XYZ file of N, CA and C in Angstrom:
267
model
N -16.481 -1.314 -10.425
C -17.268 -2.153 -9.572
C -18.564 -2.502 -10.263
N -19.308 -3.402 -9.689
C -20.562 -3.827 -10.287
C -21.718 -3.361 -9.428
N -22.694 -2.779 -10.068
C -23.897 -2.287 -9.393
C -25.016 -3.278 -9.630
N -25.610 -3.776 -8.557
C -26.717 -4.722 -8.702
C -27.994 -3.910 -8.806
N -28.581 -3.915 -9.957
C -29.816 -3.187 -10.196
C -30.912 -4.192 -10.463
N -32.030 -4.059 -9.772
C -33.116 -5.009 -9.961
C -33.941 -4.645 -11.175
N -33.949 -5.525 -12.141
C -34.799 -5.390 -13.316
C -35.533 -6.705 -13.509
N -36.554 -6.983 -12.681
C -37.246 -8.259 -12.823
C -38.214 -8.274 -14.001
N -38.215 -7.232 -14.805
C -39.161 -7.106 -15.900
C -38.524 -7.523 -17.207
N -39.013 -7.062 -18.285
C -38.599 -7.523 -19.605
C -37.393 -6.760 -20.145
N -36.939 -7.216 -21.283
C -35.852 -6.548 -21.998
C -36.230 -5.114 -22.333
N -37.506 -4.857 -22.541
C -37.979 -3.504 -22.842
C -37.559 -2.518 -21.758
N -37.684 -2.907 -20.495
C -37.339 -2.010 -19.397
C -35.824 -1.838 -19.281
N -35.087 -2.915 -19.509
C -33.624 -2.785 -19.486
C -33.163 -1.873 -20.621
N -33.754 -2.038 -21.785
C -33.412 -1.172 -22.920
C -33.738 0.279 -22.610
N -34.878 0.506 -21.971
C -35.264 1.867 -21.588
C -34.203 2.488 -20.688
N -33.699 1.727 -19.720
C -32.670 2.240 -18.811
C -31.416 2.625 -19.586
N -30.882 1.701 -20.379
C -29.630 1.969 -21.080
C -29.783 3.071 -22.124
N -30.892 3.128 -22.800
C -31.114 4.162 -23.811
C -31.358 5.531 -23.199
N -31.752 5.586 -21.932
C -32.024 6.863 -21.266
C -30.764 7.516 -20.711
N -29.689 6.775 -20.602
C -28.442 7.339 -20.066
C -27.841 8.337 -21.055
N -27.441 9.480 -20.535
C -26.877 10.536 -21.379
C -25.357 10.683 -21.215
N -24.843 10.347 -20.022
C -23.413 10.517 -19.751
C -22.628 9.216 -19.832
N -23.323 8.108 -20.040
C -22.666 6.808 -20.088
C -22.808 6.208 -21.478
N -21.703 5.713 -21.989
C -21.761 4.917 -23.201
C -21.953 3.466 -22.804
N -22.203 2.614 -23.761
C -22.338 1.197 -23.478
C -21.093 0.502 -24.013
N -20.397 -0.216 -23.148
C -19.214 -0.940 -23.597
C -18.274 -1.251 -22.454
N -17.168 -1.905 -22.795
C -16.137 -2.257 -21.829
C -15.153 -1.120 -21.666
N -14.581 -1.004 -20.478
C -13.551 0.002 -20.244
C -12.178 -0.606 -20.498
N -11.412 0.083 -21.306
C -10.037 -0.324 -21.563
C -9.071 0.711 -20.998
N -9.469 1.318 -19.856
C -8.599 2.280 -19.200
C -8.807 3.700 -19.675
N -9.867 3.948 -20.400
C -10.151 5.297 -20.885
C -10.765 6.166 -19.796
N -11.144 7.361 -20.151
C -11.678 8.318 -19.195
C -13.192 8.453 -19.288
N -13.824 7.774 -20.236
C -15.266 7.899 -20.432
C -16.010 7.039 -19.415
N -17.217 7.476 -19.058
C -18.088 6.671 -18.217
C -18.828 5.683 -19.104
N -18.833 4.428 -18.671
C -19.434 3.364 -19.459
C -20.283 2.460 -18.574
N -21.290 1.858 -19.155
C -22.069 0.814 -18.491
C -22.076 -0.399 -19.408
N -22.225 -1.557 -18.799
C -22.276 -2.781 -19.579
C -23.325 -3.696 -18.971
N -24.341 -4.062 -19.749
C -25.324 -5.009 -19.229
C -24.666 -6.383 -19.076
N -24.734 -6.929 -17.883
C -24.104 -8.215 -17.606
C -25.130 -9.341 -17.580
N -26.307 -9.071 -17.028
C -27.315 -10.120 -16.889
C -27.114 -10.878 -15.599
N -27.534 -12.107 -15.589
C -27.361 -12.963 -14.422
C -26.061 -13.724 -14.600
N -25.127 -13.576 -13.658
C -23.818 -14.181 -13.844
C -23.854 -15.702 -13.720
N -22.951 -16.334 -14.431
C -22.744 -17.764 -14.308
C -21.554 -17.954 -13.386
N -21.798 -18.560 -12.243
C -20.735 -18.695 -11.251
C -20.366 -20.155 -11.083
N -19.092 -20.415 -10.809
C -18.643 -21.786 -10.636
C -18.407 -22.140 -9.167
N -18.024 -21.190 -8.342
C -17.709 -21.473 -6.942
C -18.970 -21.508 -6.088
N -19.788 -20.486 -6.227
C -21.014 -20.384 -5.442
C -22.103 -19.852 -6.366
N -23.281 -20.430 -6.304
C -24.345 -19.993 -7.199
C -24.822 -18.593 -6.849
N -25.333 -17.890 -7.852
C -25.869 -16.535 -7.685
C -27.263 -16.662 -7.104
N -27.447 -16.186 -5.869
C -28.690 -16.390 -5.151
C -29.658 -15.215 -5.248
N -29.254 -14.140 -5.854
C -30.121 -12.967 -5.954
C -30.854 -12.963 -7.280
N -31.993 -12.278 -7.273
C -32.685 -12.083 -8.537
C -32.291 -10.712 -9.063
N -32.582 -10.470 -10.299
C -32.273 -9.163 -10.850
C -31.272 -9.242 -11.978
N -30.698 -8.119 -12.287
C -29.863 -7.961 -13.468
C -28.637 -7.159 -13.082
N -27.461 -7.638 -13.411
C -26.233 -6.917 -13.080
C -25.873 -5.917 -14.170
N -25.406 -4.770 -13.718
C -24.935 -3.724 -14.618
C -23.549 -3.327 -14.145
N -22.565 -3.461 -15.006
C -21.217 -3.035 -14.655
C -21.081 -1.559 -14.994
N -20.573 -0.788 -14.028
C -20.450 0.660 -14.190
C -18.979 1.056 -14.094
N -18.516 1.784 -15.105
C -17.187 2.386 -15.059
C -17.396 3.896 -15.034
N -17.104 4.506 -13.881
C -17.261 5.960 -13.750
C -15.994 6.627 -14.260
N -16.160 7.495 -15.242
C -15.031 8.191 -15.841
C -14.736 9.499 -15.132
N -14.273 10.470 -15.885
C -13.850 11.747 -15.308
C -14.940 12.807 -15.283
N -16.165 12.449 -15.683
C -17.247 13.417 -15.636
C -17.572 13.760 -14.180
N -18.281 14.844 -14.001
C -18.680 15.277 -12.667
C -19.534 14.206 -12.002
N -19.210 13.868 -10.745
C -19.921 12.813 -10.031
C -21.410 13.104 -9.914
N -21.770 14.356 -9.640
C -23.193 14.707 -9.538
C -23.917 14.493 -10.865
N -23.240 14.778 -11.979
C -23.840 14.543 -13.299
C -24.084 13.053 -13.529
N -23.115 12.231 -13.128
C -23.258 10.789 -13.311
C -24.382 10.235 -12.442
N -24.423 10.669 -11.182
C -25.489 10.211 -10.287
C -26.855 10.640 -10.809
N -26.962 11.878 -11.227
C -28.231 12.380 -11.762
C -28.644 11.612 -13.009
N -27.672 11.237 -13.826
C -27.959 10.502 -15.042
C -28.549 9.126 -14.725
N -27.947 8.417 -13.774
C -28.464 7.098 -13.394
C -29.862 7.232 -12.792
N -30.058 8.231 -11.951
C -31.370 8.440 -11.322
C -32.433 8.741 -12.373
N -32.128 9.610 -13.337
C -33.140 9.932 -14.352
C -33.423 8.728 -15.234
N -32.419 7.880 -15.487
C -32.646 6.672 -16.283
C -33.544 5.694 -15.521
N -33.314 5.552 -14.219
C -34.192 4.698 -13.404
C -35.599 5.279 -13.345
N -35.704 6.602 -13.266
C -37.029 7.251 -13.288
C -37.768 6.947 -14.593
N -37.030 6.907 -15.705
C -37.646 6.574 -16.992
C -38.214 5.151 -16.970
N -37.478 4.241 -16.347
C -37.950 2.856 -16.244
C -39.202 2.797 -15.377
N -39.181 3.497 -14.237
C -40.354 3.512 -13.342
C -41.567 4.080 -14.071
N -41.374 5.126 -14.848
C -42.478 5.717 -15.603
C -43.019 4.716 -16.614
N -42.128 3.981 -17.278
C -42.567 2.987 -18.273
C -43.303 1.841 -17.586
N -42.827 1.418 -16.414
C -43.501 0.365 -15.660
C -44.886 0.834 -15.250
N -44.985 2.082 -14.775
C -46.263 2.624 -14.330
C -47.276 2.645 -15.476
N -46.839 3.029 -16.663
C -47.712 3.087 -17.824
C -48.118 1.683 -18.253
N -47.169 0.747 -18.210
C -47.413 -0.616 -18.635
C -48.379 -1.339 -17.684
N -48.198 -1.110 -16.379
C -49.027 -1.777 -15.373
C -50.423 -1.191 -15.327
N -50.537 0.118 -15.528
C -51.834 0.802 -15.408
C -52.818 0.379 -16.472
């Protein structure tokens, strides 16, 4: 499924999120067991325009422990918030 994550900031913050993940690799899933994320960006739609702002991230949850995966995403988002706080301050 696709997780809509709001990243209205720069590529720096998106990079911080993806680089902070410990249990997710970056790439497409070809039916493997690994957890993967893929930066999608703003989709190009033909039927109906994309009306939301933000950045899409495709998530493939593998066979790792669900709590580990959830904690990993949360800590990666925390890293982005910390970087935003430092940048804004």
